[in-house]
mmCIF file of C-alpha atoms and ligand atoms in Angstrom:
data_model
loop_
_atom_site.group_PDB
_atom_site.id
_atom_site.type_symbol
_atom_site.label_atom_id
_atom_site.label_comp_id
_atom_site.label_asym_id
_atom_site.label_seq_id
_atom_site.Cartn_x
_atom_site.Cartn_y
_atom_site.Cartn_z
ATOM 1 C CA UNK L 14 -4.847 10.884 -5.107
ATOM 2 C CA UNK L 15 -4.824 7.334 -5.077
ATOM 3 C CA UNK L 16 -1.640 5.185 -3.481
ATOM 4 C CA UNK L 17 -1.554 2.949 -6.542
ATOM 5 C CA UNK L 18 -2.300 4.914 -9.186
ATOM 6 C CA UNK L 19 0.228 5.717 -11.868
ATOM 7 C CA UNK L 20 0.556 9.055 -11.679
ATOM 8 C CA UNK L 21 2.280 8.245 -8.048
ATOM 9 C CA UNK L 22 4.932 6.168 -9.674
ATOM 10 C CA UNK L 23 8.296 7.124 -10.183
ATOM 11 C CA UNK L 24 11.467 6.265 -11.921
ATOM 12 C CA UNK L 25 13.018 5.202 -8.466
ATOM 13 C CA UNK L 26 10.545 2.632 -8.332
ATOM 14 C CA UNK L 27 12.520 0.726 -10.774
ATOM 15 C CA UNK L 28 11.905 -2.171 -12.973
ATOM 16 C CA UNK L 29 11.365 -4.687 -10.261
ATOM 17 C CA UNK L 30 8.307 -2.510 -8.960
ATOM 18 C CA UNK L 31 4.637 -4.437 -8.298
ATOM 19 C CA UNK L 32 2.531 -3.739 -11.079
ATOM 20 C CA UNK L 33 -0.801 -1.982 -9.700
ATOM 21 C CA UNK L 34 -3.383 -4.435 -9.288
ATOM 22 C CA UNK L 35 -6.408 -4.910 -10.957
ATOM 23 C CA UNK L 36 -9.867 -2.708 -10.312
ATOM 24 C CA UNK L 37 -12.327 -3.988 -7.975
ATOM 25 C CA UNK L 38 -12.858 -4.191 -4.634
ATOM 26 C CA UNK L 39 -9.482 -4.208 -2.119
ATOM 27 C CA UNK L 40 -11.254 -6.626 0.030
ATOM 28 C CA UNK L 41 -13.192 -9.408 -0.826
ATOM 29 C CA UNK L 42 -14.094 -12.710 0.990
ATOM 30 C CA UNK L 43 -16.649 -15.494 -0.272
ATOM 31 C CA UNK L 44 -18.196 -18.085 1.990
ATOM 32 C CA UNK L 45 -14.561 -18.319 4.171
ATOM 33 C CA UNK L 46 -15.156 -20.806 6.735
ATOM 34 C CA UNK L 47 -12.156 -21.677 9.437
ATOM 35 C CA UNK L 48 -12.377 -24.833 11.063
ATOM 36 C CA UNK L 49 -9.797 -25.786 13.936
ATOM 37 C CA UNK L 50 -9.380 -29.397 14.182
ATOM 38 C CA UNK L 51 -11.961 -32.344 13.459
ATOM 39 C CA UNK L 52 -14.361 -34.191 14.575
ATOM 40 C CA UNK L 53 -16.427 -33.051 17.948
ATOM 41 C CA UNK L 54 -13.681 -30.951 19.157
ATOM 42 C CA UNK L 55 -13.680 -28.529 16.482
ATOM 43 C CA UNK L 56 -13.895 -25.185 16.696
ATOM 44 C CA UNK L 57 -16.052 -23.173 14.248
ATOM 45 C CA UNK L 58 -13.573 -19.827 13.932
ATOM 46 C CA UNK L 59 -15.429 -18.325 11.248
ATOM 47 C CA UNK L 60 -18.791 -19.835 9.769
ATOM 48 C CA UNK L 61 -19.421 -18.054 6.362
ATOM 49 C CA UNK L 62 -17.855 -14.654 5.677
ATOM 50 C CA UNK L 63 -19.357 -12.593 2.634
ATOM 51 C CA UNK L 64 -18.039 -9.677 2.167
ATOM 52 C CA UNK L 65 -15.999 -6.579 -0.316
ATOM 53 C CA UNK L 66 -14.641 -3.498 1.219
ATOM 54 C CA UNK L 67 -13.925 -1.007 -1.680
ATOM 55 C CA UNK L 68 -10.475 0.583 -2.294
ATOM 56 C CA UNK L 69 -9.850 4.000 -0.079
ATOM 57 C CA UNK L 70 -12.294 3.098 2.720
ATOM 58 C CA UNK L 71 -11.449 2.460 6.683
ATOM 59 C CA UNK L 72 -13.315 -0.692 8.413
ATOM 60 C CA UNK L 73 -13.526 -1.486 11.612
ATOM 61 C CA UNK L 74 -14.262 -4.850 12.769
ATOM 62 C CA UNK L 75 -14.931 -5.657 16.175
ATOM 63 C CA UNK L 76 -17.210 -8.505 18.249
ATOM 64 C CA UNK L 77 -16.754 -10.058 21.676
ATOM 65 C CA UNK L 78 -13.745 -11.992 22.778
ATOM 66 C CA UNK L 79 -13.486 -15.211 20.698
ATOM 67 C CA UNK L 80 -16.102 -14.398 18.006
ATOM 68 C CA UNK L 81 -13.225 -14.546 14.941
ATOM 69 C CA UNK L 82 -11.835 -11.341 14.877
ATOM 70 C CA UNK L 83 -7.999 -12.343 14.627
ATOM 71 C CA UNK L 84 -9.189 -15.590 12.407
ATOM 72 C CA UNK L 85 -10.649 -13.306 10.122
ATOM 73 C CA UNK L 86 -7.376 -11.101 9.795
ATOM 74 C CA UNK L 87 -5.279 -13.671 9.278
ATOM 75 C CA UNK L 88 -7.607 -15.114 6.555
ATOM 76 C CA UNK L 89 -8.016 -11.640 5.317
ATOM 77 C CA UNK L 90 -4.500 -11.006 5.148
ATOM 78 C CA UNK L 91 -3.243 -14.312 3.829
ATOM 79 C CA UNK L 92 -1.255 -15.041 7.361
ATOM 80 C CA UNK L 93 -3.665 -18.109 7.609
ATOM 81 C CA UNK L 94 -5.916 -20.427 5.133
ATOM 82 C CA UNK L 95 -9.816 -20.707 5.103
ATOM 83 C CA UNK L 96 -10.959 -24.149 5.069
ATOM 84 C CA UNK L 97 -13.505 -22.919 2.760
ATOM 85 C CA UNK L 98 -14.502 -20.107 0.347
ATOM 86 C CA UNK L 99 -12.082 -17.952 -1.711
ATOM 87 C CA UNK L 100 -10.360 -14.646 -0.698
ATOM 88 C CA UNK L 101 -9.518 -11.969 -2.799
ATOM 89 C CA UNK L 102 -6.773 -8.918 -2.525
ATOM 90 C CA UNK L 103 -6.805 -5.807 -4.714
ATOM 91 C CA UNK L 104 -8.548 -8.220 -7.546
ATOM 92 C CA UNK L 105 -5.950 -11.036 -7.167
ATOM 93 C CA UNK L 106 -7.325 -14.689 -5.728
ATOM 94 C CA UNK L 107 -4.802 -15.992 -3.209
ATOM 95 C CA UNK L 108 -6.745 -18.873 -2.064
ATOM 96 C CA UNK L 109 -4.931 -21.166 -4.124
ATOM 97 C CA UNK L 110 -1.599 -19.421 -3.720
ATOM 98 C CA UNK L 111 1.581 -21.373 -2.064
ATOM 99 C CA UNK L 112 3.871 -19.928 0.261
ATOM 100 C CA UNK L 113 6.231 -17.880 -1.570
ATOM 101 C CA UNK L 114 3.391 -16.293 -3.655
ATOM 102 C CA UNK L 115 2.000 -15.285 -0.251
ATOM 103 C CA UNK L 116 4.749 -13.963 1.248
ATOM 104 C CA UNK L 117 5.243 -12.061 -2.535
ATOM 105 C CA UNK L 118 2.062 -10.484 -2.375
ATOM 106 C CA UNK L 119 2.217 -9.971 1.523
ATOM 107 C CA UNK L 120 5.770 -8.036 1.297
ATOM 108 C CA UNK L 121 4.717 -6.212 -2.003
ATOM 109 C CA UNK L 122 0.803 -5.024 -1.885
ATOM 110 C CA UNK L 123 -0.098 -5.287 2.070
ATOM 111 C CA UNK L 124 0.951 -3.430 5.521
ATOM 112 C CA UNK L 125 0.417 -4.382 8.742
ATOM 113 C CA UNK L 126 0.352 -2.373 11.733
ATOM 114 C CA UNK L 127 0.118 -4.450 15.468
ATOM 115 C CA UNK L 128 -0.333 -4.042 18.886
ATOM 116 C CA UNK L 129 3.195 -4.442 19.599
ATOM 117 C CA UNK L 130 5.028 -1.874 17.061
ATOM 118 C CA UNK L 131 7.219 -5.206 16.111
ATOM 119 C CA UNK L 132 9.972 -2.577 15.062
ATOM 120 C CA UNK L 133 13.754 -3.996 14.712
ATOM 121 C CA UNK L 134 15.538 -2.070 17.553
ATOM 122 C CA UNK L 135 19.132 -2.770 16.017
ATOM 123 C CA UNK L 136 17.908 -0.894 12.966
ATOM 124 C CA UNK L 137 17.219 2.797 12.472
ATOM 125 C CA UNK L 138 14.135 4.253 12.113
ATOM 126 C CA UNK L 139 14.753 4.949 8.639
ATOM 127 C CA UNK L 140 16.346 1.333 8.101
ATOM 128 C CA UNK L 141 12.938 -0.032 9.827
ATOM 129 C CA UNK L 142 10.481 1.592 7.422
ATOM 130 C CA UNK L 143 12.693 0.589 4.588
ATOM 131 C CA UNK L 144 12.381 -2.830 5.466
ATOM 132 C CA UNK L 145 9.444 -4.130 3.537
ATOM 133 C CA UNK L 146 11.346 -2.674 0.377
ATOM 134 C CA UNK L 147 14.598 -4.281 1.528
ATOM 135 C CA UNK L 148 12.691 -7.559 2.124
ATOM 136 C CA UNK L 149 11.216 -7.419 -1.291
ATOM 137 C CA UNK L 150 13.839 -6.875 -2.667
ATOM 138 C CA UNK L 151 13.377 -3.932 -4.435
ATOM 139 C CA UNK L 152 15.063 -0.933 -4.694
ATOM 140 C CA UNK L 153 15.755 1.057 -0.944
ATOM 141 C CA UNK L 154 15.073 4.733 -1.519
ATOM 142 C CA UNK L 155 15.620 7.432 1.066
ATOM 143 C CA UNK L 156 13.756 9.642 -0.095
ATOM 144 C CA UNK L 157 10.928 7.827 -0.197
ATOM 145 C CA UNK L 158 11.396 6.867 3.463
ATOM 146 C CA UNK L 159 11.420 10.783 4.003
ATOM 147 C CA UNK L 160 8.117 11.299 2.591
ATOM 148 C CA UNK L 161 6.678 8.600 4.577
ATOM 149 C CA UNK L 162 8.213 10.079 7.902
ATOM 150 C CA UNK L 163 6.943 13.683 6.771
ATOM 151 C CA UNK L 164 3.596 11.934 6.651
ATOM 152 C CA UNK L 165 3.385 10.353 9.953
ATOM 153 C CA UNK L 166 5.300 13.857 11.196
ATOM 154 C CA UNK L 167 8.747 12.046 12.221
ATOM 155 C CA UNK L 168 10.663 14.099 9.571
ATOM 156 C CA UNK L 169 13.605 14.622 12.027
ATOM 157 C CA UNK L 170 13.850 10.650 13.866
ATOM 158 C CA UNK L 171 14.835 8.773 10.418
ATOM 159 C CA UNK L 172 18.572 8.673 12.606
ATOM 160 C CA UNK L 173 16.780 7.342 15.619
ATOM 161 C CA UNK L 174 16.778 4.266 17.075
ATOM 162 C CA UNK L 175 13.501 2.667 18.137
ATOM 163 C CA UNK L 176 14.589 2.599 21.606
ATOM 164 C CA UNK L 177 14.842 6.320 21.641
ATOM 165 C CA UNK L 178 11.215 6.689 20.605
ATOM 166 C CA UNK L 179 8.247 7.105 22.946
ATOM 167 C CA UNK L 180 5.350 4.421 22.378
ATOM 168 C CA UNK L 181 3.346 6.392 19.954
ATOM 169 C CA UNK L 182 5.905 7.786 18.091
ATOM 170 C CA UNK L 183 7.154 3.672 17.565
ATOM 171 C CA UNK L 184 3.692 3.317 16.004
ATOM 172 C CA UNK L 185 3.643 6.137 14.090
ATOM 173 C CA UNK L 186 7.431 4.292 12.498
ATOM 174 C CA UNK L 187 4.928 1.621 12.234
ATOM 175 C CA UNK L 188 2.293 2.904 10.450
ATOM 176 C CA UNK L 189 4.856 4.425 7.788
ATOM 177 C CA UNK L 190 6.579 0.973 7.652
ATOM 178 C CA UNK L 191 3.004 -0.270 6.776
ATOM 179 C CA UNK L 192 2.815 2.717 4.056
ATOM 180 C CA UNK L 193 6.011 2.803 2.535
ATOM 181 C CA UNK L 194 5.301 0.277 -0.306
ATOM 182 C CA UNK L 195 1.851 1.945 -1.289
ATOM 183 C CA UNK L 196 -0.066 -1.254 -0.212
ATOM 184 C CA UNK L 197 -3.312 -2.164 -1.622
ATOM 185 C CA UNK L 198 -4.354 -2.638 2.104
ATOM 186 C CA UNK L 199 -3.273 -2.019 5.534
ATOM 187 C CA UNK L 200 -4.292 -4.175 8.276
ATOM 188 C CA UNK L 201 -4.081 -3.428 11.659
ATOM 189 C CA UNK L 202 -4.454 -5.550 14.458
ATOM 190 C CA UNK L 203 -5.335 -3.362 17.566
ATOM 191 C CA UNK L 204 -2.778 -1.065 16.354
ATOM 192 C CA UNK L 205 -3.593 1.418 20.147
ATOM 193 C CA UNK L 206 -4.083 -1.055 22.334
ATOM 194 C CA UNK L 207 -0.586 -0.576 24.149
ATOM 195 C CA UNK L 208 -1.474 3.308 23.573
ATOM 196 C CA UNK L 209 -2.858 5.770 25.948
ATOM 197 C CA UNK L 210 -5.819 7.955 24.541
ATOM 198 C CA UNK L 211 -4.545 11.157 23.315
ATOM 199 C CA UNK L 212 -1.217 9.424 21.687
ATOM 200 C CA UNK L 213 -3.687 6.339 20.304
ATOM 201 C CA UNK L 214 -5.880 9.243 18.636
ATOM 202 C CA UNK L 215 -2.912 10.282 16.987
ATOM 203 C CA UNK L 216 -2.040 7.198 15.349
ATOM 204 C CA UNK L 217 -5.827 6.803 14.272
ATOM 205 C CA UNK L 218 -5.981 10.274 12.567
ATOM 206 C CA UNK L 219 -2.529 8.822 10.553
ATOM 207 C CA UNK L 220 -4.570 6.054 9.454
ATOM 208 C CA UNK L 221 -7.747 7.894 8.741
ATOM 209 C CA UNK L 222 -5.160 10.726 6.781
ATOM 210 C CA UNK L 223 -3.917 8.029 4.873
ATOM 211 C CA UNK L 224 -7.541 6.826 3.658
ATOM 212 C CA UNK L 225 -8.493 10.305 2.549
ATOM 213 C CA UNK L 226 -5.642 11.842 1.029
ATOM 214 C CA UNK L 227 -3.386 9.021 -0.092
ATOM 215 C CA UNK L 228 -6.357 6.750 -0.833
ATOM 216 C CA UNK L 229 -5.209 3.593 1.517
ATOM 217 C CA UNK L 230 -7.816 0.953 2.342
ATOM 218 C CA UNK L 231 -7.370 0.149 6.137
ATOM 219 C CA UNK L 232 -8.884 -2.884 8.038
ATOM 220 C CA UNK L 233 -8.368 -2.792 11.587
ATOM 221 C CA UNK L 234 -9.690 -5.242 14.292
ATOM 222 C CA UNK L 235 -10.374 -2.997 17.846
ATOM 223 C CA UNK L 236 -12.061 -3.776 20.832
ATOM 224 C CA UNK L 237 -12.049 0.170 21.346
ATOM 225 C CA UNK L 238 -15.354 1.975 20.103
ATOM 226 C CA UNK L 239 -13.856 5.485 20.406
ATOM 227 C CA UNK L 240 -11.107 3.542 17.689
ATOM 228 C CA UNK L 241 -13.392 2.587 16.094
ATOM 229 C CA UNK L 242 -15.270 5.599 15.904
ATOM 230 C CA UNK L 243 -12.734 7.128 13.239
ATOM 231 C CA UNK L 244 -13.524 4.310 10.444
ATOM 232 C CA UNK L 245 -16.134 4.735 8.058
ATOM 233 C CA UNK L 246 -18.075 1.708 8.992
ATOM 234 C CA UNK L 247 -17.818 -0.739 11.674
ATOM 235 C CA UNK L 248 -18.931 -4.555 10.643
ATOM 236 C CA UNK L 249 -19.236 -6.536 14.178
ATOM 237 C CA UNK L 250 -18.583 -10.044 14.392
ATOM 238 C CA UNK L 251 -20.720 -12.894 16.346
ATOM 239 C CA UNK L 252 -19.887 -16.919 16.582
ATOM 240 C CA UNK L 253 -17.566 -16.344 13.551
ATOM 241 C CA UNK L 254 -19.787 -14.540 11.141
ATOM 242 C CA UNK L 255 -20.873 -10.534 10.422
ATOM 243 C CA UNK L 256 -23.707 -10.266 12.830
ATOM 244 C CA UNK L 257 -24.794 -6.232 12.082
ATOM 245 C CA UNK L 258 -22.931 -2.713 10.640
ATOM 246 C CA UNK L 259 -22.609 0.077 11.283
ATOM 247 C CA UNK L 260 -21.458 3.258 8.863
ATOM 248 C CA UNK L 261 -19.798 6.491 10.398
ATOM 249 C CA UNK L 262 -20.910 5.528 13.831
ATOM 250 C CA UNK L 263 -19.934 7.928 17.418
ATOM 251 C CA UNK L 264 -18.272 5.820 19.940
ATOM 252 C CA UNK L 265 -21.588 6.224 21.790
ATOM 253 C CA UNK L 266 -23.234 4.790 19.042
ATOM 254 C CA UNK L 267 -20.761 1.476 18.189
ATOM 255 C CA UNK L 268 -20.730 0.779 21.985
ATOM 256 C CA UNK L 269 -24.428 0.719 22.566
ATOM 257 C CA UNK L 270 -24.516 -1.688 19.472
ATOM 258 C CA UNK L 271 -21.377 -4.300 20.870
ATOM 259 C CA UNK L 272 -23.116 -3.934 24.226
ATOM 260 C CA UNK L 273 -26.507 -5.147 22.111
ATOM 261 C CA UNK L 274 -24.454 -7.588 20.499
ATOM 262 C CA UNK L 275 -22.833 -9.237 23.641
ATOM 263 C CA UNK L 276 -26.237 -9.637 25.413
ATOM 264 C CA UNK L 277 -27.315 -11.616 22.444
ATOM 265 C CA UNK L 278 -24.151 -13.797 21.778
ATOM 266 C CA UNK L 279 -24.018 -14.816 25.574
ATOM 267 C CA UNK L 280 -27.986 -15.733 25.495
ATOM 268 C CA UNK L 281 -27.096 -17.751 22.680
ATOM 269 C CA UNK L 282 -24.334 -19.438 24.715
ATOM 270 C CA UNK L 283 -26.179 -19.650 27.789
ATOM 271 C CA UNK L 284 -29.067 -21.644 25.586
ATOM 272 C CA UNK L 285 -26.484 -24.121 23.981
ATOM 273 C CA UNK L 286 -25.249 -24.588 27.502
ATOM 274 C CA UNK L 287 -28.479 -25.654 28.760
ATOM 275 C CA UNK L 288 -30.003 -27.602 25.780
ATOM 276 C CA UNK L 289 -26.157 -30.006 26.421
HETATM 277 N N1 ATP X 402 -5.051 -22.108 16.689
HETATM 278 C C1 ATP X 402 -6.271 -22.365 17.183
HETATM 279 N N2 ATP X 402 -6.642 -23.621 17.495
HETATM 280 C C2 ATP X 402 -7.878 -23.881 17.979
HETATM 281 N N3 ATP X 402 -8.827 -22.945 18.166
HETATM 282 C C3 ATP X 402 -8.517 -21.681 17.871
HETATM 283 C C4 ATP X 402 -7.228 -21.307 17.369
HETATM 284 N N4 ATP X 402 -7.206 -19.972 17.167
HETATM 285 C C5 ATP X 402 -8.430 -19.523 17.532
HETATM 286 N N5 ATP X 402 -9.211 -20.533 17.939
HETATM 287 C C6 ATP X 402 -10.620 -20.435 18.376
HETATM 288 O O1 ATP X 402 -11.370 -19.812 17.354
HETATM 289 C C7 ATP X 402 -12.312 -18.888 17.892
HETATM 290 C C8 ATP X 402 -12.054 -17.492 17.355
HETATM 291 O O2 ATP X 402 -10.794 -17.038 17.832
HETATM 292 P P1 ATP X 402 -10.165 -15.611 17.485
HETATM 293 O O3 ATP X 402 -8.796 -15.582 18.042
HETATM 294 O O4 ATP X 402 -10.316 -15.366 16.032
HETATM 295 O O5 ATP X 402 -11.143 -14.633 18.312
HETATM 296 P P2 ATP X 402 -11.035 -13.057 18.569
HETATM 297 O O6 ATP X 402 -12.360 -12.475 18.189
HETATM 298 O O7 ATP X 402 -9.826 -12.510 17.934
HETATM 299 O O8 ATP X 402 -10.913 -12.998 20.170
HETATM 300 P P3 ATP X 402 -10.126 -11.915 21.103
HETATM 301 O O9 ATP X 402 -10.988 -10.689 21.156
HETATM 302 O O10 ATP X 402 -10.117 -12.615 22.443
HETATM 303 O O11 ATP X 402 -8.787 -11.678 20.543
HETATM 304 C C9 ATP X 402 -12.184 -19.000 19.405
HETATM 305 O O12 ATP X 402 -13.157 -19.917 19.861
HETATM 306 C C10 ATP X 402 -10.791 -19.560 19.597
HETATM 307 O O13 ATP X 402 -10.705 -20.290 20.797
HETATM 308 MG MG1 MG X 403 -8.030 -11.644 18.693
#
């Protein structure tokens, strides 16, 4: 069952709903270079990014501190523009997109999930995963909020106040928030780094659930190989570019390779240090 696909749609949806994109990959970026500032203080974020992630599949990206891991998500995402190269989301191009459009196709066809819950604590649980639907102004339906809380099992908090949540149970509101509007992709920016193991493998199992049976691409950024462990392939970033991958990798496995990769990025460094 696919989170876009007709089938899925209802009459509550209304005549304001998103139209489901276009086929093709959910993910795709083409030469996206990030340059911060000019001249010989510039900083080379992300140096040539290639790549499509297909529609229900869970990456992982990870890389040493500094190696364009939140660059690339924002890129990705369409929270910040490439200096170069085109980006692509659920078949649309939003490289030459202006604000509004962005913040259109943010509200309507993506979710994000972060560190930091970022729930409203005025609002209700139920009011806070209504809110991309309320922002978009389209239609605010309970009982879809319902089904997304029976999903992420907080069936009985939709009265609740974040507040009166424990930490996990704030980012499993989150990750239903991120779900609510059937998004052609979730992001997730370290979405269990404030999490302690057994509540952050939780929240991973949501996300991997709703890959398989709701058919949601995810793309989360972790410095966590046992995270990352539960994605279906793991693409690691070095000096702003996809260095290596890795598909359906044990946490054994993805660290050995980051611990590979680190050695070889700070060689690299330690070379340009010495050749200045
Ligand atoms: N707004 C900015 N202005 C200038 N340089 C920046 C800016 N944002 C990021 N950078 C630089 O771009 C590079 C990539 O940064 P980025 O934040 O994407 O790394 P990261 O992989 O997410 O690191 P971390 O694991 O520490 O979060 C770094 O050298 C960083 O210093
Ligand atoms: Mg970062």
């Amino acid at each position: 069952m696919r989170l876009r696909s007709n089938k899925r749609r209802t009459a509550e949806d209304g005549p304001e709903a998103v139209p489901a994109a276009a086929p093709g990959p959910a993910v795709e970026l083409r030469g996206v270079r990030r340059q911060y500032g000019r001249g010989a203080g510039s900083v080379h974020a992300l140096t040539g990014v290639d790549l499509a992630l297909p529609r229900g599949t869970f990456t992982a990206v990870m890389g040493p501190s500094g190696s364009g891991k939140s660059t690339f998500l924002q890129c990705a995402a369409g929270l910040d523009r490439p200096s170069a190269g085109s980006v692509r989301l659920g078949g649309t191009e939003i490289t030459g997109m202006n604000e509004n459009e962005l913040t259109v196709l943010r509200r309507n066809r993506l979710g994000f999930v972060f560190q930091a819950f970022n729930l409203l604590p005025s609002l209700t649980v139920e009011q806070n995963v209504l809110l991309p639907m309320r922002l978009a102004g389209r239609r605010q339906d309970s009982r879809r909020a319902a089904e997304v809380l029976a999903q992420v099992g907080l069936a009985d908090k939709a009265r609740r106040r974040p507040g009166e949540l424990s930490g996990g149970q704030q980012q499993r509101v989150a990750v239903a928030r991120a779900l609510v509007t059937r998004p052609d992709v979730v992001f997730a920016d370290e979405p269990t780094g404030a999490l302690d193991t057994g509540t952050a493998a939780e929240v991973l199992g949501l996300l991997r659930n709703a890959v398989d049976t709701l058919g949601a691409t995810v793309v989360m950024v972790t410095h966590d190989p046992a995270a990352a462990a539960w994605a279906d392939r793991v693409l690691f970033l070095a000096d702003g570019a996809f260095a290596d991958g890795l598909e359906r990798g044990t946490a054994e496995q993805i660290a050995a390779r980051m611990a590979m990769l680190a050695t070889r990025t700070s060689r690299a460094g330690a070379m340009a240090g010495a050749a200045a």
